[in-house]
Every structure is written in structure tokens, then in C-alpha cells.
Tab-separated table of C-alpha atoms in Angstrom:
chain	number	residue	atom	x	y	z
Z	23	UNK	CA	98.517	-165.980	-29.983
Z	24	UNK	CA	102.069	-166.788	-28.755
Z	25	UNK	CA	103.701	-165.860	-25.475
Z	26	UNK	CA	106.422	-163.339	-24.939
Z	27	UNK	CA	109.834	-163.691	-26.389
Z	28	UNK	CA	113.109	-162.310	-25.118
Z	29	UNK	CA	115.563	-161.958	-27.949
Z	30	UNK	CA	118.985	-163.605	-27.834
Z	31	UNK	CA	122.080	-161.528	-27.333
Z	32	UNK	CA	123.593	-161.130	-30.790
Z	33	UNK	CA	124.409	-157.563	-31.794
Z	34	UNK	CA	123.236	-155.845	-34.999
Z	35	UNK	CA	125.805	-154.563	-37.478
Z	36	UNK	CA	127.166	-151.102	-36.773
Z	37	UNK	CA	127.539	-148.398	-39.429
Z	38	UNK	CA	130.219	-149.117	-41.995
Z	39	UNK	CA	133.790	-148.173	-41.084
Z	40	UNK	CA	135.800	-149.600	-43.899
Z	41	UNK	CA	135.595	-152.221	-46.600
Z	42	UNK	CA	135.652	-155.248	-44.327
Z	43	UNK	CA	132.754	-154.023	-42.171
Z	44	UNK	CA	130.740	-153.087	-45.277
Z	45	UNK	CA	131.334	-156.544	-46.729
Z	46	UNK	CA	130.079	-158.116	-43.484
Z	47	UNK	CA	126.883	-156.070	-43.651
Z	48	UNK	CA	126.286	-157.082	-47.269
Z	49	UNK	CA	126.731	-160.758	-46.360
Z	50	UNK	CA	124.294	-160.434	-43.463
Z	51	UNK	CA	121.704	-158.700	-45.632
Z	52	UNK	CA	122.033	-161.335	-48.312
Z	53	UNK	CA	121.564	-164.065	-45.722
Z	54	UNK	CA	118.463	-162.350	-44.362
Z	55	UNK	CA	117.013	-161.919	-47.846
Z	56	UNK	CA	117.624	-165.570	-48.646
Z	57	UNK	CA	115.910	-166.748	-45.470
Z	58	UNK	CA	112.932	-164.503	-46.192
Z	59	UNK	CA	112.661	-165.821	-49.754
Z	60	UNK	CA	112.701	-169.481	-48.768
Z	61	UNK	CA	110.190	-169.079	-46.006
Z	62	UNK	CA	111.674	-167.571	-42.937
Z	63	UNK	CA	109.630	-164.861	-41.251
Z	64	UNK	CA	107.443	-164.848	-38.076
Z	65	UNK	CA	105.868	-162.268	-35.983
Z	66	UNK	CA	104.781	-163.226	-32.519
Z	67	UNK	CA	101.979	-160.947	-31.414
Z	68	UNK	CA	103.523	-159.425	-28.351
Z	69	UNK	CA	107.007	-160.578	-29.298
Z	70	UNK	CA	109.785	-158.113	-28.691
Z	71	UNK	CA	113.467	-157.769	-28.115
Z	72	UNK	CA	115.236	-156.218	-25.178
Z	73	UNK	CA	116.969	-152.897	-25.819
Z	74	UNK	CA	120.619	-152.460	-26.726
Z	75	UNK	CA	122.831	-149.614	-25.597
Z	76	UNK	CA	125.790	-148.058	-27.308
Z	77	UNK	CA	128.149	-149.985	-24.987
Z	78	UNK	CA	126.571	-153.386	-25.452
Z	79	UNK	CA	123.248	-154.804	-24.471
Z	80	UNK	CA	121.544	-154.913	-21.104
Z	81	UNK	CA	119.810	-158.266	-20.815
Z	82	UNK	CA	116.550	-158.374	-18.907
Z	83	UNK	CA	115.706	-162.044	-18.456
Z	84	UNK	CA	113.176	-163.007	-15.853
Z	85	UNK	CA	114.685	-162.696	-12.362
Z	86	UNK	CA	117.131	-159.884	-13.174
Z	87	UNK	CA	114.917	-156.992	-12.090
Z	88	UNK	CA	116.587	-156.752	-8.685
Z	89	UNK	CA	120.015	-156.390	-10.300
Z	90	UNK	CA	118.728	-153.692	-12.645
Z	91	UNK	CA	117.098	-151.850	-9.741
Z	92	UNK	CA	120.397	-151.932	-7.892
Z	93	UNK	CA	122.149	-150.588	-10.986
Z	94	UNK	CA	119.907	-147.548	-11.419
Z	95	UNK	CA	120.164	-146.875	-7.674
Z	96	UNK	CA	123.946	-146.720	-8.050
Z	97	UNK	CA	123.787	-144.903	-11.400
Z	98	UNK	CA	120.614	-142.768	-11.471
Z	99	UNK	CA	121.759	-140.948	-14.625
Z	100	UNK	CA	122.252	-144.197	-16.583
Z	101	UNK	CA	119.631	-143.935	-19.315
Z	102	UNK	CA	120.437	-147.397	-20.632
Z	103	UNK	CA	120.001	-148.938	-17.209
Z	104	UNK	CA	116.579	-147.335	-16.799
Z	105	UNK	CA	115.593	-148.497	-20.289
Z	106	UNK	CA	116.668	-152.056	-19.504
Z	107	UNK	CA	114.717	-151.990	-16.241
Z	108	UNK	CA	111.646	-150.747	-18.085
Z	109	UNK	CA	111.886	-153.551	-20.619
Z	110	UNK	CA	112.370	-156.082	-17.827
Z	111	UNK	CA	109.134	-154.873	-16.271
Z	112	UNK	CA	107.363	-155.241	-19.630
Z	113	UNK	CA	108.552	-158.838	-19.846
Z	114	UNK	CA	107.537	-159.510	-16.249
Z	115	UNK	CA	104.044	-158.093	-16.798
Z	116	UNK	CA	103.538	-160.282	-19.840
Z	117	UNK	CA	104.534	-163.404	-17.942
Z	118	UNK	CA	102.603	-162.630	-14.738
Z	119	UNK	CA	99.513	-160.832	-16.133
Z	120	UNK	CA	100.014	-158.052	-13.566
Z	121	UNK	CA	98.906	-154.758	-15.170
Z	122	UNK	CA	100.471	-152.705	-12.356
Z	123	UNK	CA	103.886	-153.804	-13.612
Z	124	UNK	CA	103.254	-151.934	-16.857
Z	125	UNK	CA	102.995	-148.734	-14.810
Z	126	UNK	CA	106.396	-149.482	-13.260
Z	127	UNK	CA	107.752	-150.100	-16.755
Z	128	UNK	CA	106.482	-146.764	-18.007
Z	129	UNK	CA	107.924	-144.933	-14.983
Z	130	UNK	CA	111.361	-146.453	-15.602
Z	131	UNK	CA	111.246	-145.674	-19.312
Z	132	UNK	CA	110.092	-142.092	-18.745
Z	133	UNK	CA	113.010	-141.690	-16.353
Z	134	UNK	CA	115.377	-142.948	-19.056
Z	135	UNK	CA	113.934	-140.445	-21.516
Z	136	UNK	CA	114.233	-137.625	-18.993
Z	137	UNK	CA	117.931	-138.454	-18.575
Z	138	UNK	CA	118.499	-138.737	-22.323
Z	139	UNK	CA	115.726	-137.179	-24.367
Z	140	UNK	CA	117.281	-137.425	-27.813
Z	141	UNK	CA	118.722	-140.466	-29.557
Z	142	UNK	CA	117.595	-142.805	-26.773
Z	143	UNK	CA	116.887	-145.792	-29.006
Z	144	UNK	CA	116.760	-148.187	-26.061
Z	145	UNK	CA	113.960	-146.384	-24.257
Z	146	UNK	CA	112.088	-145.574	-27.471
Z	147	UNK	CA	112.119	-149.228	-28.511
Z	148	UNK	CA	110.996	-150.309	-25.053
Z	149	UNK	CA	108.196	-147.710	-25.062
Z	150	UNK	CA	107.015	-149.226	-28.317
Z	151	UNK	CA	107.112	-152.697	-26.790
Z	152	UNK	CA	105.190	-151.407	-23.769
Z	153	UNK	CA	102.494	-149.867	-25.973
Z	154	UNK	CA	102.211	-153.117	-27.932
Z	155	UNK	CA	101.896	-155.096	-24.701
Z	156	UNK	CA	99.022	-152.790	-23.758
Z	157	UNK	CA	97.501	-153.376	-27.216
Z	158	UNK	CA	97.921	-149.708	-28.131
Z	159	UNK	CA	99.381	-150.424	-31.538
Z	160	UNK	CA	99.126	-146.926	-33.077
Z	161	UNK	CA	101.296	-145.676	-30.195
Z	162	UNK	CA	103.631	-148.656	-30.597
Z	163	UNK	CA	104.027	-147.720	-34.251
Z	164	UNK	CA	104.922	-144.116	-33.406
Z	165	UNK	CA	107.566	-145.178	-30.889
Z	166	UNK	CA	109.012	-147.766	-33.256
Z	167	UNK	CA	109.391	-145.165	-36.003
Z	168	UNK	CA	111.070	-142.798	-33.552
Z	169	UNK	CA	113.450	-145.564	-32.451
Z	170	UNK	CA	114.350	-146.405	-36.049
Z	171	UNK	CA	115.092	-142.755	-36.736
Z	172	UNK	CA	117.481	-142.534	-33.775
Z	173	UNK	CA	118.874	-146.056	-34.225
Z	174	UNK	CA	118.632	-147.189	-37.846
Z	175	UNK	CA	120.736	-150.282	-37.115
Z	176	UNK	CA	118.554	-151.465	-34.219
Z	177	UNK	CA	116.977	-154.793	-35.127
Z	178	UNK	CA	114.955	-154.572	-31.905
Z	179	UNK	CA	113.285	-151.382	-33.124
Z	180	UNK	CA	112.369	-153.076	-36.407
Z	181	UNK	CA	110.903	-155.957	-34.394
Z	182	UNK	CA	108.539	-153.577	-32.585
Z	183	UNK	CA	107.739	-151.920	-35.927
Z	184	UNK	CA	106.853	-155.315	-37.417
Z	185	UNK	CA	104.664	-156.195	-34.441
Z	186	UNK	CA	102.767	-152.903	-34.697
Z	187	UNK	CA	102.226	-153.175	-38.456
Z	188	UNK	CA	100.966	-156.744	-38.099
Z	189	UNK	CA	98.409	-155.911	-35.451
Z	190	UNK	CA	97.316	-152.875	-37.468
Z	191	UNK	CA	96.591	-155.155	-40.422
Z	192	UNK	CA	99.442	-153.740	-42.519
Z	193	UNK	CA	100.909	-157.083	-43.457
Z	194	UNK	CA	103.104	-155.971	-46.367
Z	195	UNK	CA	104.681	-153.271	-44.217
Z	196	UNK	CA	105.200	-155.839	-41.474
Z	197	UNK	CA	106.983	-158.162	-43.900
Z	198	UNK	CA	109.300	-155.326	-44.930
Z	199	UNK	CA	110.104	-154.556	-41.291
Z	200	UNK	CA	110.808	-158.215	-40.558
Z	201	UNK	CA	113.021	-158.409	-43.635
Z	202	UNK	CA	115.042	-155.447	-42.393
Z	203	UNK	CA	115.237	-156.916	-38.894
Z	204	UNK	CA	116.548	-160.185	-40.315
Z	205	UNK	CA	119.030	-158.348	-42.531
Z	206	UNK	CA	120.428	-156.581	-39.489
Z	207	UNK	CA	120.516	-159.580	-37.175
Z	208	UNK	CA	119.361	-163.067	-38.265
Z	209	UNK	CA	118.883	-164.259	-34.700
Z	210	UNK	CA	116.204	-166.115	-32.761
Z	211	UNK	CA	113.962	-163.039	-32.474
Z	212	UNK	CA	113.997	-162.125	-36.161
Z	213	UNK	CA	113.635	-165.745	-37.275
Z	214	UNK	CA	110.633	-166.120	-34.956
Z	215	UNK	CA	108.971	-163.173	-36.630
Z	216	UNK	CA	109.759	-164.552	-40.078
Z	217	UNK	CA	108.176	-167.831	-39.020
Z	218	UNK	CA	105.026	-166.066	-37.861
Z	219	UNK	CA	104.658	-164.132	-41.092
Z	220	UNK	CA	104.432	-167.463	-42.915
Z	221	UNK	CA	102.141	-168.957	-40.270
Z	222	UNK	CA	99.836	-165.974	-40.701
Z	223	UNK	CA	99.619	-166.799	-44.407
Z	224	UNK	CA	98.865	-170.454	-43.716
Z	225	UNK	CA	102.274	-171.783	-44.738
Z	226	UNK	CA	102.960	-173.923	-41.681
Z	227	UNK	CA	105.755	-175.879	-43.382
Z	228	UNK	CA	107.854	-172.744	-43.853
Z	229	UNK	CA	106.799	-171.445	-40.464
Z	230	UNK	CA	108.028	-174.677	-38.884
Z	231	UNK	CA	111.358	-174.612	-40.736
Z	232	UNK	CA	112.016	-171.052	-39.619
Z	233	UNK	CA	110.993	-171.692	-36.050
Z	234	UNK	CA	113.399	-174.632	-36.001
Z	235	UNK	CA	116.121	-172.166	-37.022
Z	236	UNK	CA	114.981	-169.819	-34.294
Z	237	UNK	CA	115.266	-172.681	-31.812
Z	238	UNK	CA	118.778	-173.480	-33.036
Z	239	UNK	CA	119.746	-169.817	-32.603
Z	240	UNK	CA	118.140	-169.501	-29.159
Z	241	UNK	CA	120.663	-168.395	-26.560
Z	242	UNK	CA	118.548	-168.433	-23.399
Z	243	UNK	CA	116.171	-170.916	-21.727
Z	244	UNK	CA	113.293	-168.487	-22.331
Z	245	UNK	CA	114.051	-168.353	-26.063
Z	246	UNK	CA	114.180	-172.138	-26.253
Z	247	UNK	CA	110.933	-172.577	-24.324
Z	248	UNK	CA	109.199	-170.058	-26.570
Z	249	UNK	CA	110.365	-171.817	-29.737
Z	250	UNK	CA	109.278	-175.220	-28.426
Z	251	UNK	CA	105.858	-173.808	-27.537
Z	252	UNK	CA	105.356	-172.357	-31.012
Z	253	UNK	CA	106.501	-175.573	-32.683
Z	254	UNK	CA	104.063	-177.547	-30.549
Z	255	UNK	CA	101.268	-175.175	-31.566
Z	256	UNK	CA	102.165	-175.841	-35.196
Z	257	UNK	CA	102.015	-179.572	-34.441
Z	258	UNK	CA	98.472	-179.076	-33.169
Z	259	UNK	CA	97.510	-177.109	-36.284
Z	260	UNK	CA	98.859	-179.986	-38.359
Z	261	UNK	CA	96.673	-182.451	-36.392
Z	262	UNK	CA	99.685	-184.068	-34.716
Z	263	UNK	CA	98.893	-183.810	-30.991
Z	264	UNK	CA	101.225	-186.686	-30.068
Z	265	UNK	CA	104.176	-184.767	-31.452
Z	266	UNK	CA	102.992	-181.641	-29.635
Z	267	UNK	CA	102.748	-183.623	-26.411
Z	268	UNK	CA	106.201	-185.147	-26.806
Z	269	UNK	CA	107.735	-181.748	-27.580
Z	270	UNK	CA	106.149	-179.958	-24.644
Z	271	UNK	CA	107.027	-182.773	-22.245
Z	272	UNK	CA	110.661	-182.582	-23.301
Z	273	UNK	CA	110.767	-178.788	-23.038
Z	274	UNK	CA	109.069	-178.756	-19.637
Z	275	UNK	CA	111.877	-180.848	-18.171
Z	276	UNK	CA	114.116	-177.800	-18.365
Z	277	UNK	CA	111.375	-175.144	-18.001
Z	278	UNK	CA	108.800	-176.734	-15.648
Z	279	UNK	CA	107.145	-173.411	-14.780
Z	280	UNK	CA	106.771	-172.058	-18.299
Z	281	UNK	CA	103.062	-171.242	-18.493
Z	282	UNK	CA	102.913	-171.234	-22.300
Z	283	UNK	CA	104.376	-174.730	-22.507
Z	284	UNK	CA	101.915	-175.907	-19.849
Z	285	UNK	CA	98.957	-174.409	-21.713
Z	286	UNK	CA	100.105	-175.913	-25.005
Z	287	UNK	CA	100.528	-179.317	-23.380
Z	288	UNK	CA	97.011	-178.957	-21.953
Z	289	UNK	CA	95.690	-178.475	-25.483
Z	290	UNK	CA	97.661	-181.499	-26.667
Z	291	UNK	CA	96.145	-183.613	-23.894
Z	292	UNK	CA	92.699	-182.282	-24.816
Z	293	UNK	CA	93.199	-183.241	-28.462
Z	294	UNK	CA	94.179	-186.740	-27.313
Z	295	UNK	CA	91.122	-187.031	-25.089
Z	296	UNK	CA	93.006	-186.936	-21.769
Z	297	UNK	CA	90.859	-184.269	-20.153
Z	298	UNK	CA	92.089	-184.912	-16.598
Z	299	UNK	CA	95.688	-184.072	-17.504
Z	300	UNK	CA	94.491	-181.155	-19.642
Z	301	UNK	CA	92.652	-179.668	-16.654
Z	302	UNK	CA	95.698	-180.191	-14.423
Z	303	UNK	CA	98.022	-178.407	-16.860
Z	304	UNK	CA	95.611	-175.511	-17.320
Z	305	UNK	CA	95.413	-175.077	-13.549
Z	306	UNK	CA	99.180	-175.113	-13.186
Z	307	UNK	CA	99.581	-172.582	-16.011
Z	308	UNK	CA	97.018	-170.291	-14.362
Z	309	UNK	CA	98.825	-170.582	-11.029
Z	310	UNK	CA	101.925	-169.252	-12.802
Z	311	UNK	CA	100.146	-166.574	-14.851
Z	312	UNK	CA	96.349	-166.095	-14.875
Z	313	UNK	CA	96.262	-164.966	-18.490
Z	314	UNK	CA	92.796	-164.534	-20.044
Z	315	UNK	CA	93.165	-167.228	-22.700
Z	316	UNK	CA	94.229	-169.746	-20.044
Z	317	UNK	CA	91.183	-168.900	-17.920
Z	318	UNK	CA	88.876	-169.091	-20.914
Z	319	UNK	CA	90.375	-172.371	-22.079
Z	320	UNK	CA	90.007	-173.996	-18.665
Z	321	UNK	CA	86.534	-172.550	-18.098
Z	322	UNK	CA	85.248	-173.905	-21.388
Z	323	UNK	CA	86.879	-177.270	-20.775
Z	324	UNK	CA	85.250	-177.494	-17.333
Z	325	UNK	CA	81.933	-176.506	-18.922
Z	326	UNK	CA	82.321	-179.209	-21.565
Z	327	UNK	CA	82.943	-181.731	-18.770
Z	328	UNK	CA	79.788	-180.632	-16.950
Z	329	UNK	CA	81.725	-178.984	-14.109
Z	330	UNK	CA	79.636	-175.834	-14.178
Z	331	UNK	CA	80.670	-174.432	-10.795
Z	332	UNK	CA	84.352	-174.778	-11.669
Z	333	UNK	CA	83.719	-173.184	-15.063
Z	334	UNK	CA	81.932	-170.308	-13.355
Z	335	UNK	CA	84.964	-169.674	-11.115
Z	336	UNK	CA	87.160	-169.122	-14.173
Z	337	UNK	CA	84.519	-167.002	-15.861
Z	338	UNK	CA	84.229	-164.849	-12.730
Z	339	UNK	CA	87.988	-164.240	-12.837
Z	340	UNK	CA	87.721	-163.265	-16.487
Z	341	UNK	CA	84.962	-160.785	-15.666
Z	342	UNK	CA	87.055	-159.315	-12.854
Z	343	UNK	CA	90.005	-158.904	-15.208
Z	344	UNK	CA	87.756	-157.226	-17.759
Z	345	UNK	CA	86.479	-154.746	-15.173
Z	346	UNK	CA	90.100	-153.780	-14.472
Z	347	UNK	CA	90.668	-153.371	-18.218
Z	348	UNK	CA	87.582	-151.199	-18.564
Z	349	UNK	CA	88.598	-149.028	-15.621
Z	350	UNK	CA	91.995	-148.472	-17.244
Z	351	UNK	CA	90.346	-147.553	-20.548
Z	352	UNK	CA	92.237	-150.269	-22.423
Z	353	UNK	CA	90.755	-151.977	-25.519
Z	354	UNK	CA	89.313	-155.470	-25.205
Z	355	UNK	CA	91.381	-158.406	-26.385
Z	356	UNK	CA	89.892	-161.115	-28.573
Z	357	UNK	CA	89.481	-163.423	-25.560
Z	358	UNK	CA	87.237	-160.868	-23.880
Z	359	UNK	CA	85.184	-160.415	-27.045
Z	360	UNK	CA	84.726	-164.151	-27.609
Z	361	UNK	CA	83.937	-164.712	-23.934
Z	362	UNK	CA	81.263	-162.026	-24.003
Z	363	UNK	CA	79.817	-163.412	-27.234
Z	364	UNK	CA	79.571	-166.987	-25.924
Z	365	UNK	CA	78.990	-166.487	-22.206
Z	366	UNK	CA	77.652	-162.954	-21.817
Z	367	UNK	CA	75.820	-160.419	-23.958
Z	368	UNK	CA	76.517	-160.805	-27.702
Z	369	UNK	CA	75.441	-157.241	-28.421
Z	370	UNK	CA	77.952	-155.980	-25.892
Z	371	UNK	CA	80.538	-158.232	-27.558
Z	372	UNK	CA	79.803	-156.461	-30.842
Z	373	UNK	CA	80.426	-153.096	-29.186
Z	374	UNK	CA	83.693	-154.317	-27.689
Z	375	UNK	CA	84.828	-155.677	-31.054
Z	376	UNK	CA	84.001	-152.449	-32.870
Z	377	UNK	CA	86.001	-150.446	-30.337
Z	378	UNK	CA	88.989	-152.780	-30.632
Z	379	UNK	CA	88.877	-152.969	-34.404
Z	380	UNK	CA	89.304	-149.205	-34.760
Z	381	UNK	CA	92.916	-149.419	-33.589
Z	382	UNK	CA	93.648	-153.083	-34.224
Z	383	UNK	CA	92.311	-154.398	-37.561
Z	384	UNK	CA	94.144	-157.695	-37.136
Z	385	UNK	CA	92.832	-161.040	-38.435
Z	386	UNK	CA	91.985	-162.342	-34.951
Z	387	UNK	CA	89.947	-159.227	-34.185
Z	388	UNK	CA	88.028	-159.601	-37.461
Z	389	UNK	CA	87.261	-163.183	-36.425
Z	390	UNK	CA	86.090	-162.189	-32.947
Z	391	UNK	CA	83.943	-159.424	-34.448
Z	392	UNK	CA	82.456	-161.918	-36.927
Z	393	UNK	CA	81.536	-164.291	-34.106
Z	394	UNK	CA	80.028	-161.531	-31.991
Z	395	UNK	CA	77.913	-160.380	-34.949
Z	396	UNK	CA	76.794	-163.959	-35.593
Z	397	UNK	CA	75.820	-164.483	-31.971
Z	398	UNK	CA	73.904	-161.196	-32.137
Z	399	UNK	CA	71.984	-162.420	-35.212
Z	400	UNK	CA	73.735	-160.155	-37.752
Z	401	UNK	CA	75.042	-162.860	-40.068
Z	402	UNK	CA	75.345	-160.897	-43.323
Z	403	UNK	CA	77.710	-158.451	-41.618
Z	404	UNK	CA	79.391	-161.339	-39.826
Z	405	UNK	CA	80.347	-163.048	-43.079
Z	406	UNK	CA	82.204	-159.941	-44.274
Z	407	UNK	CA	84.317	-159.979	-41.114
Z	408	UNK	CA	84.858	-163.750	-41.233
Z	409	UNK	CA	86.161	-163.458	-44.778
Z	410	UNK	CA	88.569	-160.745	-43.669
Z	411	UNK	CA	89.801	-162.979	-40.848
Z	412	UNK	CA	90.751	-165.668	-43.366
Z	413	UNK	CA	91.884	-163.401	-46.200
Z	414	UNK	CA	95.599	-163.891	-45.442
Z	415	UNK	CA	95.240	-167.675	-45.646
Z	416	UNK	CA	95.629	-168.176	-41.901
Z	417	UNK	CA	95.078	-171.794	-40.876
Z	418	UNK	CA	92.802	-171.547	-37.883
Z	419	UNK	CA	90.281	-174.240	-37.078
Z	420	UNK	CA	88.384	-171.808	-34.856
Z	421	UNK	CA	88.161	-169.168	-37.591
Z	422	UNK	CA	86.896	-171.846	-39.983
Z	423	UNK	CA	84.273	-173.063	-37.541
Z	424	UNK	CA	83.058	-169.527	-36.926
Z	425	UNK	CA	82.651	-168.911	-40.653
Z	426	UNK	CA	80.963	-172.295	-41.111
Z	427	UNK	CA	78.341	-171.429	-38.508
Z	428	UNK	CA	77.758	-168.092	-40.247
Z	429	UNK	CA	77.423	-169.783	-43.660
Z	430	UNK	CA	74.934	-172.243	-42.177
Z	431	UNK	CA	72.892	-169.421	-40.664
Z	432	UNK	CA	72.832	-167.780	-44.117
Z	433	UNK	CA	71.511	-171.039	-45.628
Z	434	UNK	CA	74.707	-171.956	-47.502
Z	435	UNK	CA	75.321	-175.557	-46.412
Z	436	UNK	CA	77.992	-176.280	-49.039
Z	437	UNK	CA	80.166	-173.378	-47.901
Z	438	UNK	CA	79.564	-174.426	-44.308
Z	439	UNK	CA	80.592	-178.004	-45.112
Z	440	UNK	CA	83.868	-176.828	-46.673
Z	441	UNK	CA	84.796	-174.774	-43.642
Z	442	UNK	CA	83.748	-177.486	-41.199
Z	443	UNK	CA	85.848	-180.060	-43.029
Z	444	UNK	CA	88.866	-177.781	-42.759
Z	445	UNK	CA	88.195	-177.004	-39.101
Z	446	UNK	CA	87.907	-180.668	-38.181
Z	447	UNK	CA	91.308	-181.463	-39.622
Z	448	UNK	CA	92.291	-180.361	-36.112
Z	449	UNK	CA	89.736	-182.509	-34.264
Z	450	UNK	CA	90.311	-181.164	-30.748
Z	451	UNK	CA	90.594	-177.499	-31.650
Z	452	UNK	CA	88.205	-176.234	-28.952
Z	453	UNK	CA	86.637	-177.696	-25.785
Z	454	UNK	CA	83.105	-176.714	-26.845
Z	455	UNK	CA	83.143	-175.810	-30.518
Z	456	UNK	CA	84.889	-178.946	-31.788
Z	457	UNK	CA	81.870	-181.043	-30.757
Z	458	UNK	CA	79.536	-178.386	-32.144
Z	459	UNK	CA	81.413	-178.516	-35.456
Z	460	UNK	CA	81.045	-182.290	-35.664
Z	461	UNK	CA	77.335	-182.072	-34.842
Z	462	UNK	CA	76.752	-179.360	-37.429
Z	463	UNK	CA	78.578	-181.291	-40.147
Z	464	UNK	CA	76.542	-184.381	-39.352
Z	465	UNK	CA	73.298	-182.398	-39.616
Z	466	UNK	CA	74.346	-180.951	-42.963
Z	467	UNK	CA	75.311	-184.358	-44.307
Z	468	UNK	CA	72.055	-185.869	-43.073
Z	469	UNK	CA	69.795	-183.223	-44.589
Z	470	UNK	CA	71.610	-182.627	-47.899
């Protein structure tokens, strides 16, 4: 849903060593609890924090891999250095869509664990982040729990725990993990997760307020770009594409190659009807990182514009990426499921969704499964999954459209009308389905 996030550099409280330190911890926990109560918790799927060592924190911003490689060459028994290098590779893989980089990350992290097998919170946290990046959330959960056991004051470990619980559909447990993360360190990373927890429940006002706090706490250009991208996405959800456009344009002045900002600006242009600029931004984002949702977004936009050969080029890239995924034995993401449902074999999309749902019962997977079932003609089953996708209160125009189409297929025009009305509050929510939603609503209104 949102791109990767590198946490700022604040340090979590250490164990108490006297009354003053204990008082500081109590104040921090009270602050975290207050922010959670007033609406402060987000979880960015795929968000994570870089590991911290006992002597401070190794930062792994984009571009620092060479320095970390040099460090472990000089100090091959430095477990923290290997852990930081592994996390840097995880971040690089997420921003470049290069799956081979995950293998380099795992090699570095396994080296760290071979140097220090017990109490290596850094490497354990990073292994959890790596598993989450690979969409292996049960494994991410196991590593996060191990990291919390060895480092109970590691906010980064609680961030990975929150991410895993969220994607496993354990939303109450995720909220508790985010609360603890915020108690330990109310920084940009924890505030981003607080924001997402409220976004997931449909409370975009609180999500926005907390993401603004995350932006204010951001200590790096990457943190700031991430926060601006999320805020612009919230603008789009609130049917304010001009604000989203203004925000992304401002942010891109200082981060002109940030692919998430480019993709979000493309969607803002699309919502405003400027398809030429939308296509240009999608292409630039893909040149930076050919992520599946960028390829799918551009392909469907080109299809909507009647540029079928150009659409096919993006779809061919998506199929090639999916063959690599299959060969690696990794589960399908929602983009792959939706692509197969709309542009491939819906029955195969159902199979993909069922495989993914076993280890990732997240709202977006329920939605993709619902759509695959609908496209395969299994609408009664589809409605069950569509209801699960919206059970948390998530404000998603696409989810609403999917359920509307299912309601219509089940001969429930009033329920379909309600969902279509909600979906079209965000009029440019999808290159193809937004027009389909308008057409369907018009047909319902004409025949009722």
C-alpha cells in the first residue's frame, strides 16, 4: 500500500538505572499512550526500522551500502555491521524491486547471526523485516518475537511485530505492538504506524494528524518523502487531488527520483484528468523501480486510453515478474491476483488468492480474493470475502467498487448503489474501474 520507510535516528529508552531514568521512561510511555488515544497509530505494510546496536545505531540510508561493505571487510566479526548491511540490502531491494538483493540481505544477516548467535537483536529484527518484505509474515512474526525477547526495549523489533500482526489479520495485536513501539520511541516510524492503524479503520482525519506528526519528526529525506507520499494518498482518498498534486510537486523538488512520490503524483494527475502527465510520471517511477503496482497502474491507464500495445508491454513485464515469483516459491501479492483476475485467468486468480490468504489474511488479500471469485462467477463466496475486506472500516474506493459489482451480480441493486456512491467519492480511483463504476451506477438508477 505504502512504500518503504527508514526510521529516524532517535534511540529507545534503556533499562532503568535510577529514579531519573525511570521517570523519563514513564513520561515517554504516557506520551505514547496519549498519542494512541487521540488517534496516532499507523502501520505501513512493508514499513520497518533499521537495526540498533548496543553502541548506537548503524544507519542504512540509500547509498550507504558501499560504506557498510567496507566496514564488514575491515571488521568481519562485527555482528552489528553485518546486521546493518543486511537491513540496507532489504531497503535497497524494496526501492529497486530487485529480488536478488534479498538474497544478499539474508547472507549478510546469517553472517551476523553466525558471529553472534544469541542476543543479536539487530539481526533478528532485520530478519523479520526481510521476511516481511518477502511477504512471509508467519516467519516475520517468529523473528520479531525472538528480537523482542533479546531486546525488549527495541522499538524497531516492535515495528516488525506490528507489521507482521497486521498482515496476518491480527489487528488488535498489531495495535498493542504499535502502542508499545510508540511508548518506547515516539518517532517518525512509530507515528507512521499509528497513522496507518487509523487509516486501516477508515479514520483518515486521525491518520492525517498522526502522519503530519511523523513528518515533523522525520530526520532524513527518505522519511520526509515517505510522509509526504502517504499524506498525498490520504488527500486522494478524501477526493482532494489538487492538494495531493501540490504536495507531491513540493516534495519532488527535494526528492526528484522518489518513485512513490512520482506514482502518487501520477494518480493525482489521473484524478484531475491530465492523463499525459500521469503516463509520464508512471513511466519515470517505473524507470526508478519497476514495482508491480506501478506496472499495473500504467498498463491499465494505457488500456483505458486505447494504447493497447503499450498496455501489453507493461502486462508482459508483470507476467515476467510473476514467473520469477513462482520459480522462487513466493506467495502472490494482491497486484498479481488482481492482474490475473482482470487480464488473465480468473480461476487461476482464485487459486493464487487462496494460496496467499493461508499465510496473509489481510484486508487487501480478502478484497483481491473477492474480486477473483467474482470474475470466476462465484459471487456468493465473493461477497463473504468482500465483507471481510471492509470489516475494519477501511476507506477504499476500489474495495467498494468490487463489492458493488458483486452485489449487482447477486441482484441487490440497493446495496450496489450504496457501495458505488461511496466509491465514486474518489472519482478517479482507478483507470478502468472508475468509469465502470459510473456506468454501473447509471444503469442501476435508470432501471430502478
